[in-house]
Coordinates of C-alpha atoms in Angstrom, one line a residue:
X236 CA -20.4 2.4 -1.3
X237 CA -18.3 0.7 -0.1
X238 CA -17.4 -3.2 -0.8
X239 CA -15.2 -5.1 1.0
X240 CA -13.0 -7.6 -0.8
X241 CA -12.2 -10.5 1.6
X242 CA -8.9 -11.4 2.2
X243 CA -10.1 -15.0 1.1
X244 CA -11.5 -14.1 -2.1
X245 CA -8.2 -12.4 -3.4
X246 CA -5.8 -13.9 -6.0
X247 CA -2.8 -15.1 -5.6
X248 CA 0.7 -17.3 -6.6
X249 CA 2.2 -19.0 -3.8
X250 CA 6.0 -19.7 -5.0
X251 CA 7.8 -21.2 -1.9
X252 CA 10.3 -18.3 -1.0
X253 CA 7.5 -15.3 -2.0
X254 CA 3.1 -16.1 -0.8
X255 CA 1.4 -13.4 -2.6
X256 CA -1.8 -12.3 -2.8
X257 CA -3.4 -9.5 -5.2
X258 CA -6.3 -7.2 -4.6
X259 CA -6.7 -6.3 -7.9
X260 CA -5.5 -8.3 -11.4
X261 CA -1.9 -9.0 -12.0
X262 CA 0.5 -11.4 -13.0
X263 CA -0.9 -15.2 -14.0
X264 CA -3.9 -13.6 -11.6
X265 CA -7.0 -11.9 -13.3
X266 CA -9.9 -11.4 -12.6
X267 CA -12.1 -8.5 -15.0
X268 CA -13.8 -7.0 -11.9
X269 CA -10.9 -5.7 -10.8
X270 CA -8.5 -5.0 -13.0
X271 CA -7.8 -2.0 -10.7
X272 CA -9.5 1.0 -8.2
X273 CA -9.5 3.9 -10.3
X274 CA -5.7 5.0 -10.6
X275 CA -4.4 2.8 -8.3
X276 CA -3.5 -0.6 -10.5
X277 CA -1.9 -2.6 -7.9
X278 CA -2.2 -3.8 -4.1
X279 CA 0.1 -7.0 -3.0
X280 CA -0.2 -8.5 0.2
X281 CA 3.8 -10.6 -0.1
X282 CA 5.0 -12.4 2.2
X283 CA 8.8 -12.9 1.8
X284 CA 11.3 -16.0 2.9
X285 CA 14.6 -15.1 5.1
X286 CA 16.9 -14.8 2.8
X287 CA 15.2 -13.9 -0.7
X288 CA 13.4 -11.4 -2.2
X289 CA 12.8 -9.9 -5.8
X290 CA 16.4 -9.4 -8.1
X291 CA 16.6 -6.9 -10.5
X292 CA 14.1 -6.1 -12.9
X293 CA 12.7 -2.8 -14.8
X294 CA 9.3 -0.3 -14.3
X295 CA 8.5 2.1 -16.0
X296 CA 5.3 4.5 -15.1
X297 CA 4.4 3.7 -12.5
X298 CA 4.2 5.1 -8.6
X299 CA 5.5 1.8 -6.1
X300 CA 5.1 2.7 -2.5
X301 CA 5.7 -0.5 -0.3
X302 CA 4.7 0.1 2.9
X303 CA 6.5 -2.7 5.9
X304 CA 4.0 -4.7 8.1
X305 CA 7.1 -6.7 9.6
X306 CA 10.3 -7.6 9.0
X307 CA 12.4 -4.9 7.1
X308 CA 12.9 -5.0 2.6
X309 CA 16.7 -4.1 1.7
X310 CA 16.5 -1.8 -1.7
X311 CA 19.1 -1.2 -4.3
X312 CA 18.8 0.7 -7.9
X313 CA 20.0 1.4 -11.0
X314 CA 20.6 5.0 -9.8
X315 CA 22.5 3.9 -7.7
X316 CA 20.6 3.9 -4.7
X317 CA 20.1 2.0 -1.8
X318 CA 18.0 1.6 1.6
X319 CA 16.4 -0.9 4.5
X320 CA 13.0 -0.1 5.4
X321 CA 11.4 -1.4 8.4
X322 CA 8.5 -2.1 9.5
X323 CA 6.0 0.4 10.0
X324 CA 8.3 2.3 7.4
X325 CA 7.6 3.7 4.0
X326 CA 9.8 3.7 0.7
X327 CA 8.3 4.8 -2.8
X328 CA 10.0 4.5 -6.1
X329 CA 8.8 6.8 -9.3
X330 CA 9.4 4.6 -12.0
X331 CA 9.5 7.5 -14.5
X332 CA 11.4 6.9 -18.1
X333 CA 12.6 3.7 -16.4
X334 CA 14.7 2.1 -13.8
X335 CA 16.3 -1.5 -12.5
X336 CA 15.3 -2.5 -9.2
X337 CA 15.8 -5.6 -6.2
X338 CA 14.3 -5.9 -3.0
X339 CA 15.3 -8.3 -0.8
X340 CA 14.9 -9.5 2.6
X341 CA 17.7 -9.4 4.4
X342 CA 16.9 -10.5 7.7
X343 CA 16.7 -13.6 9.3
X344 CA 12.8 -13.8 9.7
X345 CA 9.4 -13.1 7.2
X346 CA 9.2 -10.2 5.6
X347 CA 5.7 -8.9 5.1
X348 CA 4.5 -5.7 3.4
X349 CA 2.0 -4.1 1.3
X350 CA 3.5 -3.2 -2.2
X351 CA 1.0 -0.6 -3.9
X352 CA 1.0 0.5 -7.4
X353 CA -0.6 4.1 -8.8
X354 CA -0.5 5.8 -12.3
X355 CA 1.0 9.1 -12.8
X356 CA -0.2 12.4 -13.8
X357 CA 2.3 12.2 -16.7
X358 CA 5.4 9.6 -18.3
X359 CA 8.4 10.1 -18.4
X360 CA 9.5 11.6 -16.0
X361 CA 13.1 10.9 -14.3
X362 CA 12.7 8.7 -12.0
X363 CA 13.7 8.7 -8.5
X364 CA 13.4 7.3 -5.4
X365 CA 12.7 7.7 -1.3
X366 CA 12.3 6.0 2.0
X367 CA 11.5 7.2 5.5
X368 CA 10.4 6.1 9.0
X369 CA 6.8 6.8 10.3
X370 CA 6.8 6.1 14.5
X371 CA 3.2 4.4 14.6
X372 CA 2.6 7.0 17.9
X373 CA 2.7 9.6 15.3
X374 CA -0.3 8.4 13.9
X375 CA -2.0 6.7 17.2
X376 CA -5.7 7.7 17.0
X377 CA -5.6 9.3 13.6
X378 CA -4.6 9.1 9.9
X379 CA -1.4 10.3 8.7
X380 CA 0.0 11.4 5.3
X381 CA 2.8 8.7 4.9
X382 CA 3.1 10.0 1.2
X383 CA 1.2 12.6 -1.3
X384 CA 1.2 13.8 -3.9
X385 CA -0.2 17.4 -3.3
X386 CA 2.7 20.0 -1.9
X387 CA 1.1 21.0 0.9
X388 CA 1.8 17.5 3.0
X389 CA 5.6 18.4 3.4
X390 CA 6.1 16.4 5.9
X391 CA 5.2 12.9 3.9
X392 CA 7.3 11.0 1.0
X393 CA 6.9 13.1 -2.7
X394 CA 5.0 11.1 -5.2
X395 CA 3.9 12.1 -9.4
X396 CA 0.1 11.3 -8.8
X397 CA -2.8 12.7 -6.9
X398 CA -3.3 10.7 -4.7
X399 CA -2.1 10.7 -0.5
X400 CA -1.4 6.8 0.6
X401 CA -2.0 7.7 4.6
X402 CA -1.7 5.0 7.6
X403 CA -3.3 5.2 11.0
X404 CA -3.1 3.2 14.6
X405 CA -6.2 2.6 16.7
X406 CA -7.0 1.1 19.6
X407 CA -9.8 -0.7 19.9
X408 CA -12.9 1.3 21.0
X409 CA -11.0 3.7 19.4
X410 CA -12.7 6.7 16.3
X411 CA -11.0 7.9 13.1
X412 CA -12.4 10.0 10.7
X413 CA -11.2 10.9 7.4
X414 CA -12.6 12.8 4.2
X415 CA -12.5 12.0 1.1
X416 CA -12.4 14.1 -1.8
X417 CA -15.2 14.8 -3.7
X418 CA -14.9 11.8 -6.5
X419 CA -11.8 9.9 -5.4
X420 CA -11.5 6.4 -5.2
X421 CA -10.6 5.1 -2.2
X422 CA -9.0 1.8 -0.8
X423 CA -7.8 1.0 2.6
X424 CA -7.1 -2.5 4.0
X425 CA -5.8 -3.3 7.7
X426 CA -2.3 -4.7 8.3
X427 CA -3.8 -5.6 11.5
X428 CA -7.2 -6.4 13.4
X429 CA -10.8 -5.8 12.7
X430 CA -12.4 -2.0 11.7
X431 CA -16.3 -0.6 11.5
X432 CA -15.9 1.7 8.2
X433 CA -19.4 3.1 7.8
X434 CA -20.5 0.6 9.4
X435 CA -19.4 -2.1 7.1
X436 CA -16.9 -4.8 9.2
X437 CA -13.3 -5.3 7.4
X438 CA -11.0 -8.3 8.6
X439 CA -7.5 -7.9 8.6
X440 CA -6.1 -7.6 5.5
X441 CA -9.7 -7.7 4.1
X442 CA -10.0 -4.6 0.9
X443 CA -12.6 -2.0 1.6
X444 CA -12.9 -0.5 -2.0
X445 CA -14.4 3.1 -1.4
X446 CA -16.4 5.8 -3.2
X447 CA -19.1 8.0 -3.0
X448 CA -18.7 8.8 1.0
X449 CA -18.1 12.0 2.6
X450 CA -16.0 10.9 4.8
X451 CA -15.2 7.7 6.4
X452 CA -16.0 7.0 9.8
X453 CA -13.3 3.6 11.1
X454 CA -13.8 2.2 14.0
X455 CA -11.4 0.0 15.9
X456 CA -12.9 -3.2 17.1
X457 CA -9.4 -4.5 18.2
X458 CA -6.1 -2.7 18.2
X459 CA -6.0 -1.9 14.4
X460 CA -3.2 -0.8 11.5
X461 CA -4.4 0.4 8.7
X462 CA -3.3 1.5 5.4
X463 CA -5.2 3.6 3.2
X464 CA -5.2 5.8 0.0
X465 CA -7.3 8.4 -1.3
X466 CA -6.8 8.7 -5.4
X467 CA -8.6 11.1 -7.3

């Protein structure tokens, strides 16, 4: 089953400095049919104006993954971590027992991100943060694991949940296959370009909520950049 969620159907709010679109219920946007997808609770598509951002605020017991689509995001937190994550790269924060953090666009141009929240396997753990570059050339024509809760994914950023966050870049006409875990919930969003997933067209920034599909055959209808979450 592949449920296409057109970008135009997403909830959201434009705060001036932040134009946020929500794939699932979030903040003032509530849709009882879109409360999450398996353990995936949030997928926000955020456009952040230059010189603005999210001031310090708290989180607890959530795995928060930020994929930077354009520009860069600068992170600081109450653990003493700080870092700048550029387009195509990823940062993760395991909020655990509690942490405060800020995220700002310190760049001269617009920053665009996907921020994904996934429920952890257990609560109250010590918080953690990390970031890593993932060159787009390394995922050309294939899915590469960017963050993972599985020990065998040694090159990925660690998260504390049974899920993988993957990225792929496909040229027009290219196909990449991905085998889903049995019974898993997957969610795929093209950051750029249009694709066809097992015969279903998904355009840029649309969501595809996927379950009961053994293998995903993803064909690029035009040059595409994809983010996929596969969660147990």
